[in-house]
Short mmCIF file of C-alpha atoms in Angstrom, two decimals:
data_model
loop_
_atom_site.label_atom_id
_atom_site.label_comp_id
_atom_site.label_asym_id
_atom_site.label_seq_id
_atom_site.Cartn_x
_atom_site.Cartn_y
_atom_site.Cartn_z
CA UNK A 115 22.27 20.52 95.29
CA UNK A 116 23.79 17.07 95.53
CA UNK A 117 24.01 14.64 92.67
CA UNK A 118 24.92 10.99 92.67
CA UNK A 119 27.72 9.80 90.46
CA UNK A 120 27.25 6.64 88.38
CA UNK A 121 29.24 3.56 89.40
CA UNK A 122 32.62 3.08 87.83
CA UNK A 123 33.16 0.50 85.08
CA UNK A 124 34.96 -2.14 87.08
CA UNK A 125 35.86 -5.58 85.81
CA UNK A 126 32.72 -6.94 87.45
CA UNK A 127 30.18 -4.68 85.78
CA UNK A 128 32.08 -3.91 82.57
CA UNK A 129 29.84 -4.31 79.56
CA UNK A 130 26.70 -4.79 81.64
CA UNK A 131 23.74 -2.45 81.96
CA UNK A 132 25.19 -0.23 79.22
CA UNK A 133 22.68 1.48 76.97
CA UNK A 134 23.68 2.07 73.37
CA UNK A 135 21.44 5.12 72.90
CA UNK A 136 23.73 7.17 75.18
CA UNK A 137 27.14 6.99 73.56
CA UNK A 138 30.20 9.01 74.62
CA UNK A 139 31.87 11.54 72.37
CA UNK A 140 34.41 10.16 69.87
CA UNK A 141 38.09 10.64 70.64
CA UNK A 142 39.09 10.90 66.97
CA UNK A 143 41.47 7.93 67.02
CA UNK A 144 41.29 5.03 64.61
CA UNK A 145 40.74 1.47 65.73
CA UNK A 146 44.24 0.46 64.65
CA UNK A 147 45.74 3.36 66.60
CA UNK A 148 43.64 2.45 69.63
CA UNK A 149 44.92 -1.12 69.57
CA UNK A 150 48.53 0.02 69.07
CA UNK A 151 48.31 2.42 72.04
CA UNK A 152 46.82 -0.17 74.39
CA UNK A 153 49.07 -0.81 77.39
CA UNK A 154 49.15 -4.44 78.49
CA UNK A 155 49.50 -5.51 82.14
CA UNK A 156 53.20 -6.30 81.59
CA UNK A 157 53.87 -2.74 80.41
CA UNK A 158 54.16 -3.43 76.67
CA UNK A 159 51.94 -1.69 74.15
CA UNK A 160 49.73 -3.18 71.50
CA UNK A 161 47.99 -6.52 71.12
CA UNK A 162 49.51 -9.47 69.23
CA UNK A 163 47.65 -11.10 66.39
CA UNK A 164 46.81 -14.15 68.47
CA UNK A 165 45.08 -12.12 71.18
CA UNK A 166 43.30 -9.96 68.60
CA UNK A 167 41.87 -12.92 66.71
CA UNK A 168 40.87 -14.56 70.00
CA UNK A 169 39.09 -11.43 71.24
CA UNK A 170 37.41 -10.71 67.90
CA UNK A 171 36.73 -14.41 67.18
CA UNK A 172 37.83 -14.04 63.57
CA UNK A 173 40.55 -15.44 61.33
CA UNK A 174 43.83 -13.75 60.46
CA UNK A 175 42.65 -13.01 56.90
CA UNK A 176 39.58 -11.22 58.23
CA UNK A 177 41.76 -9.29 60.66
CA UNK A 178 43.83 -7.89 57.78
CA UNK A 179 40.71 -6.38 56.24
CA UNK A 180 39.19 -5.29 59.55
CA UNK A 181 42.25 -3.23 60.47
CA UNK A 182 41.29 -0.61 57.89
CA UNK A 183 37.58 -1.48 57.48
CA UNK A 184 36.20 -2.19 60.95
CA UNK A 185 32.63 -1.97 59.66
CA UNK A 186 33.08 -5.55 58.41
CA UNK A 187 33.25 -6.77 62.01
CA UNK A 188 30.17 -7.88 63.87
CA UNK A 189 29.01 -6.18 67.03
CA UNK A 190 29.85 -9.28 69.05
CA UNK A 191 33.46 -9.12 67.82
CA UNK A 192 33.77 -5.44 68.72
CA UNK A 193 32.34 -6.01 72.18
CA UNK A 194 34.76 -8.88 72.73
CA UNK A 195 37.65 -6.58 71.80
CA UNK A 196 36.31 -3.88 74.12
CA UNK A 197 36.23 -6.35 77.00
CA UNK A 198 39.79 -7.47 76.22
CA UNK A 199 41.05 -3.87 76.20
CA UNK A 200 39.08 -2.78 79.26
CA UNK A 201 36.85 -0.37 77.34
CA UNK A 202 33.12 0.10 77.51
CA UNK A 203 31.11 -1.12 74.51
CA UNK A 204 29.95 2.45 73.85
CA UNK A 205 33.51 3.72 73.50
CA UNK A 206 34.35 0.95 71.02
CA UNK A 207 31.22 1.62 68.96
CA UNK A 208 31.90 5.35 68.84
CA UNK A 209 35.51 4.76 67.76
CA UNK A 210 34.49 2.49 64.88
CA UNK A 211 31.58 4.73 63.93
CA UNK A 212 33.85 7.78 63.78
CA UNK A 213 36.44 5.93 61.68
CA UNK A 214 33.79 4.79 59.20
CA UNK A 215 32.47 8.34 58.96
CA UNK A 216 35.95 9.76 58.34
CA UNK A 217 36.69 7.20 55.62
CA UNK A 218 33.34 7.91 54.02
CA UNK A 219 33.95 11.64 53.92
CA UNK A 220 37.43 11.04 52.51
CA UNK A 221 35.90 9.03 49.66
CA UNK A 222 37.47 5.69 50.55
CA UNK A 223 34.91 3.20 49.27
CA UNK A 224 35.33 -0.39 50.46
CA UNK A 225 36.37 -2.86 47.76
CA UNK A 226 33.43 -5.15 48.52
CA UNK A 227 30.78 -5.78 45.89
CA UNK A 228 27.94 -3.32 45.73
CA UNK A 229 24.74 -4.57 47.33
CA UNK A 230 21.42 -4.56 45.56
CA UNK A 231 19.68 -1.25 45.35
CA UNK A 232 16.33 -1.12 47.07
CA UNK A 233 13.69 0.99 45.42
CA UNK A 234 11.18 2.90 47.47
CA UNK A 235 7.52 2.08 46.76
CA UNK A 236 4.61 3.85 48.37
CA UNK A 237 1.97 1.72 50.04
CA UNK A 238 -0.90 4.02 49.00
CA UNK A 239 -1.32 4.55 45.25
CA UNK A 240 -1.79 8.02 43.81
CA UNK A 241 -5.32 9.00 42.80
CA UNK A 242 -5.77 8.81 39.00
CA UNK A 243 -5.65 12.11 37.16
CA UNK A 244 -8.61 12.70 34.87
CA UNK A 245 -7.13 15.18 32.41
CA UNK A 246 -3.64 13.65 32.32
CA UNK A 247 -1.99 17.07 32.46
CA UNK A 248 -0.95 16.99 36.10
CA UNK A 249 2.45 15.60 37.00
CA UNK A 250 2.77 13.22 39.93
CA UNK A 251 5.02 14.67 42.62
CA UNK A 252 8.30 12.95 43.37
CA UNK A 253 8.74 11.14 46.64
CA UNK A 254 12.03 12.04 48.26
CA UNK A 255 13.07 9.40 50.77
CA UNK A 256 14.32 10.90 54.00
CA UNK A 257 17.56 9.27 55.04
CA UNK A 258 20.51 9.85 57.26
CA UNK A 259 23.83 9.93 55.38
CA UNK A 260 25.39 7.87 58.16
CA UNK A 261 22.78 5.14 57.68
CA UNK A 262 23.48 4.71 53.94
CA UNK A 263 26.52 2.80 52.76
CA UNK A 264 29.28 4.85 51.18
CA UNK A 265 29.17 3.05 47.83
CA UNK A 266 25.36 2.98 47.70
CA UNK A 267 23.51 5.86 46.05
CA UNK A 268 20.00 6.40 47.38
CA UNK A 269 17.51 5.74 44.61
CA UNK A 270 14.75 8.37 44.42
CA UNK A 271 12.02 7.52 41.92
CA UNK A 272 8.86 9.35 40.94
CA UNK A 273 5.75 7.97 42.53
CA UNK A 274 4.17 7.00 39.22
CA UNK A 275 7.30 5.17 38.09
CA UNK A 276 7.62 3.38 41.41
CA UNK A 277 4.02 2.21 41.41
CA UNK A 278 3.46 1.63 37.72
CA UNK A 279 0.10 1.97 36.07
CA UNK A 280 -1.65 -0.22 38.66
CA UNK A 281 -1.22 -0.71 42.37
CA UNK A 282 0.85 -3.78 43.32
CA UNK A 283 -0.22 -6.03 46.23
CA UNK A 284 2.21 -6.28 49.13
CA UNK A 285 2.52 -8.59 52.09
CA UNK A 286 0.98 -7.57 55.38
CA UNK A 287 4.37 -7.07 57.02
CA UNK A 288 5.59 -4.90 54.12
CA UNK A 289 2.45 -2.77 53.84
CA UNK A 290 4.16 0.17 55.50
CA UNK A 291 4.09 3.57 53.90
CA UNK A 292 7.57 4.28 52.56
CA UNK A 293 7.52 7.74 54.07
CA UNK A 294 7.40 6.10 57.51
CA UNK A 295 9.63 3.00 57.28
CA UNK A 296 11.88 1.02 54.95
CA UNK A 297 12.86 -2.62 55.43
CA UNK A 298 16.51 -3.64 55.12
CA UNK A 299 17.88 -7.15 55.42
CA UNK A 300 20.30 -7.64 58.29
CA UNK A 301 23.02 -8.86 55.92
CA UNK A 302 22.73 -5.65 53.87
CA UNK A 303 22.56 -3.32 56.88
CA UNK A 304 25.47 -1.02 57.64
CA UNK A 305 27.38 -0.98 60.89
CA UNK A 306 25.50 2.11 62.21
CA UNK A 307 22.18 0.46 61.35
CA UNK A 308 23.10 -2.71 63.23
CA UNK A 309 24.24 -0.61 66.20
CA UNK A 310 20.94 1.25 66.28
CA UNK A 311 19.10 -2.06 66.00
CA UNK A 312 20.97 -3.25 69.07
CA UNK A 313 19.87 -0.09 70.87
CA UNK A 314 16.26 -0.84 69.91
CA UNK A 315 16.57 -4.40 71.19
CA UNK A 316 17.99 -3.23 74.50
CA UNK A 317 15.26 -0.65 74.94
CA UNK A 318 12.52 -3.19 74.21
CA UNK A 319 13.87 -6.18 76.16
CA UNK A 320 16.17 -4.75 78.84
CA UNK A 321 13.52 -5.06 81.57
CA UNK A 322 13.62 -8.85 81.09
CA UNK A 323 17.38 -8.90 81.80
CA UNK A 324 18.11 -5.85 84.01
CA UNK A 325 21.82 -6.17 84.86
CA UNK A 326 22.88 -9.69 83.92
CA UNK A 327 23.57 -9.91 80.19
CA UNK A 328 26.65 -8.30 78.69
CA UNK A 329 26.71 -6.36 75.45
CA UNK A 330 28.49 -9.26 73.75
CA UNK A 331 25.59 -11.57 74.59
CA UNK A 332 23.09 -9.09 73.13
CA UNK A 333 25.16 -8.75 69.94
CA UNK A 334 25.66 -12.51 69.52
CA UNK A 335 21.93 -13.12 69.78
CA UNK A 336 21.23 -10.41 67.21
CA UNK A 337 23.87 -11.79 64.83
CA UNK A 338 22.48 -15.31 65.22
CA UNK A 339 18.89 -14.29 64.46
CA UNK A 340 19.68 -11.80 61.65
CA UNK A 341 16.24 -10.14 61.66
CA UNK A 342 14.99 -7.63 59.11
CA UNK A 343 15.51 -4.03 60.17
CA UNK A 344 12.98 -1.25 59.69
CA UNK A 345 14.45 2.21 59.15
CA UNK A 346 12.08 4.71 60.71
CA UNK A 347 12.00 8.40 59.87
CA UNK A 348 10.29 9.33 63.12
CA UNK A 349 10.12 8.00 66.64
CA UNK A 350 12.65 7.57 69.40
CA UNK A 351 14.84 5.07 67.52
CA UNK A 352 15.47 5.29 63.76
CA UNK A 353 15.88 1.49 63.47
CA UNK A 354 13.29 -0.92 64.85
CA UNK A 355 12.44 -4.63 64.72
CA UNK A 356 9.14 -6.39 64.18
CA UNK A 357 7.33 -7.98 67.10
CA UNK A 358 7.91 -11.62 65.97
CA UNK A 359 11.64 -10.91 65.71
CA UNK A 360 11.66 -9.49 69.24
CA UNK A 361 9.90 -12.60 70.56
CA UNK A 362 12.43 -14.90 68.87
CA UNK A 363 15.31 -12.78 70.13
CA UNK A 364 13.94 -12.98 73.66
CA UNK A 365 14.03 -16.77 73.49
CA UNK A 366 17.67 -16.71 72.32
CA UNK A 367 18.67 -14.36 75.12
CA UNK A 368 16.85 -16.46 77.72
CA UNK A 369 19.07 -19.43 76.76
CA UNK A 370 22.28 -17.45 77.19
CA UNK A 371 25.05 -19.08 79.20
CA UNK A 372 25.49 -15.87 81.19
CA UNK A 373 22.10 -16.26 82.84
CA UNK A 374 21.95 -18.42 85.97
CA UNK A 375 19.83 -21.53 85.69
CA UNK A 376 16.66 -21.36 87.75
CA UNK A 377 16.28 -24.17 90.26
CA UNK A 378 12.49 -23.77 90.11
CA UNK A 379 10.98 -23.28 86.67
CA UNK A 380 8.23 -20.73 85.98
CA UNK A 381 5.48 -21.86 83.60
CA UNK A 382 2.80 -19.56 82.16
CA UNK A 383 -0.84 -20.73 82.16
CA UNK A 384 -0.67 -21.56 78.44
CA UNK A 385 1.94 -24.22 79.17
CA UNK A 386 -0.48 -25.88 81.61
CA UNK A 387 -3.17 -26.05 78.93
CA UNK A 388 -0.71 -27.63 76.49
CA UNK A 389 0.44 -30.15 79.12
CA UNK A 390 -3.17 -31.13 79.82
CA UNK A 391 -3.82 -31.66 76.13
CA UNK A 392 -0.71 -33.80 75.63
CA UNK A 393 -1.53 -35.83 78.73
CA UNK A 394 -5.05 -36.47 77.41
CA UNK A 395 -3.62 -37.63 74.08
CA UNK A 396 -1.28 -40.01 75.94
CA UNK A 397 -4.14 -41.48 77.97
CA UNK A 398 -6.22 -42.02 74.84
CA UNK A 399 -3.25 -43.76 73.21
CA UNK A 400 -3.00 -46.14 76.17
CA UNK A 401 -6.68 -47.03 75.70
CA UNK A 402 -5.99 -47.79 72.02
CA UNK A 403 -3.21 -50.24 72.89
CA UNK A 404 -5.90 -52.81 73.72
CA UNK A 405 -7.45 -52.24 70.30
CA UNK A 406 -4.06 -52.79 68.67
CA UNK A 407 -3.64 -56.04 70.59
CA UNK A 408 -7.01 -57.33 69.37
CA UNK A 409 -6.50 -56.38 65.73
CA UNK A 410 -2.91 -55.34 64.96
CA UNK A 411 -3.43 -55.63 61.20
CA UNK A 412 -5.89 -52.72 61.29
CA UNK A 413 -3.12 -50.25 62.15
CA UNK A 414 -0.60 -49.09 59.58
CA UNK A 415 3.04 -48.50 60.62
CA UNK A 416 2.49 -44.73 60.78
CA UNK A 417 -0.49 -44.96 63.12
CA UNK A 418 1.29 -47.58 65.21
CA UNK A 419 4.34 -45.32 65.57
CA UNK A 420 2.16 -42.34 66.53
CA UNK A 421 0.25 -44.27 69.17
CA UNK A 422 3.45 -45.81 70.52
CA UNK A 423 5.06 -42.41 71.02
CA UNK A 424 1.99 -41.01 72.75
CA UNK A 425 1.50 -44.06 74.95
CA UNK A 426 5.14 -43.90 76.04
CA UNK A 427 4.43 -40.57 77.77
CA UNK A 428 6.86 -37.73 78.46
CA UNK A 429 8.35 -36.41 81.65
CA UNK A 430 7.85 -32.75 80.65
CA UNK A 431 4.05 -32.88 80.68
CA UNK A 432 4.06 -34.65 84.05
CA UNK A 433 6.47 -32.07 85.46
CA UNK A 434 4.25 -29.18 84.35
CA UNK A 435 1.16 -30.83 85.82
CA UNK A 436 2.92 -31.35 89.14
CA UNK A 437 4.01 -27.70 89.17
CA UNK A 438 0.33 -26.67 89.12
CA UNK A 439 -0.75 -29.28 91.67
CA UNK A 440 -2.23 -31.73 89.17
CA UNK A 441 -1.46 -35.36 88.37
CA UNK A 442 -1.86 -37.36 85.21
CA UNK A 443 -3.28 -40.26 87.24
CA UNK A 444 -6.33 -38.18 88.25
CA UNK A 445 -6.72 -36.17 85.04
CA UNK A 446 -10.38 -36.15 83.88
CA UNK A 447 -11.40 -38.84 86.40
CA UNK A 448 -13.25 -36.72 88.99
CA UNK A 449 -10.58 -37.46 91.58
CA UNK A 450 -10.51 -41.25 91.13
CA UNK A 451 -6.89 -42.26 90.42
CA UNK A 452 -6.01 -44.64 87.61
CA UNK A 453 -4.02 -47.78 88.19
CA UNK A 454 -0.32 -47.80 87.43
CA UNK A 455 -0.81 -50.15 84.46
CA UNK A 456 -3.04 -47.54 82.78
CA UNK A 457 -0.56 -44.65 82.96
CA UNK A 458 1.47 -43.62 79.90
CA UNK A 459 5.07 -44.73 80.06
CA UNK A 460 4.48 -47.35 82.76
CA UNK A 461 6.36 -50.65 82.67
CA UNK A 462 3.27 -52.62 81.69
CA UNK A 463 2.40 -50.27 78.80
CA UNK A 464 5.98 -50.37 77.48
CA UNK A 465 5.96 -54.19 77.66
CA UNK A 466 2.70 -54.36 75.71
CA UNK A 467 4.08 -52.04 73.04
CA UNK A 468 7.24 -54.14 72.93
CA UNK A 469 5.25 -57.32 72.26
CA UNK A 470 3.26 -55.59 69.53
CA UNK A 471 6.41 -54.35 67.85
CA UNK A 472 8.34 -57.63 68.06
CA UNK A 473 5.79 -60.44 68.42
CA UNK A 474 8.37 -63.26 68.00
CA UNK A 475 10.70 -61.97 70.70
CA UNK A 476 12.98 -59.07 71.32
CA UNK A 477 14.98 -57.14 68.75
CA UNK A 478 17.81 -59.15 67.18
CA UNK A 479 16.23 -62.57 67.75
CA UNK A 480 16.01 -64.90 64.76
CA UNK A 481 15.76 -68.61 64.00
CA UNK A 482 18.52 -70.58 62.32
CA UNK A 483 17.48 -72.78 59.37
CA UNK A 484 17.61 -76.57 60.00
CA UNK A 485 21.06 -78.02 59.39
CA UNK A 486 21.46 -81.02 57.02
CA UNK A 487 22.41 -84.39 58.56
CA UNK A 488 26.10 -85.16 58.92
CA UNK A 489 27.92 -88.47 58.41
CA UNK A 490 28.03 -91.21 55.78
CA UNK A 491 24.27 -91.19 55.32
CA UNK A 492 24.34 -87.57 54.16
CA UNK A 493 23.63 -87.05 50.51
CA UNK A 494 25.50 -84.86 48.02
CA UNK A 495 26.00 -81.17 48.86
CA UNK A 496 22.80 -79.23 48.66
CA UNK A 497 20.61 -82.26 49.38
CA UNK A 498 18.81 -82.37 52.72
#
């Protein structure tokens, strides 16, 4: 029975098409030991401070703390170091994850300030007890020890104490049952939680970018957006993101410098509808220019500025219309084209707006006051 071997991690495909939900086994070495044992191309071992700060994109002061507490580094910094050392992003994540776990088991708490404790509140209130003799059961939050910070003690409260005497209203996005999910801010999330969030993002959006984006690009987009994380107790991934956050993250990734620029743009049908609407507004504004010329005092500066911007047109709406085989000159005219002077942004329309804005001439023109007569017949100073 034959089996195909996966391609090797060469310099060309290093850090690309790597899934974070399939991590290798940890080697047991610390990050500082891994950097010290790295063999450079010239045969020397270790990385100097300059190359470390350049790969991690951090300052020297941050590097001093990150040597012993790598959980303070962002995922983008770790992936940059992995690329510099010729490692896969999964190997770097496993190394840091194993070091954090060892320090946590050894009782080495980081000297950073303790974050706020988040209490668990159930979304469905308990049914009232008629006789008052029954005791409300306690809700024990299921959690993974590796997903909780070392200096943070999980708070487990009784259901009655968490809810109070009356049910409290919650936002629609937070109306999750606490036995299914718990929201954590990205700034308060631990390194394992951020790593699992990156795995969720890759699983949800990887089909948009099959083999182009590197792990560093994924991590930079996630660090730039800083979305709220939902810690799930069931499902394929224990950390998930909301749908609006995924949509925003997709837009950030689509603007990545690693993606090649498309020579021909692809517009969805909704963009065509928006371009038609903006083009109609521009054509209506051109029709109102004649009204402004007849009675300019009837328009306030705000309305004049709005109509001027619309009548000036925009190249984006015309480009979208041309991509779908339409033209602003024949929009809503039953095929009869408009004249050039009636199109938004034409030279005649801009000249008319210019005369309305500066009726006495162009910008910067002014009249000098009359000078007094010179010579013996001139009166005293100040007299004309």
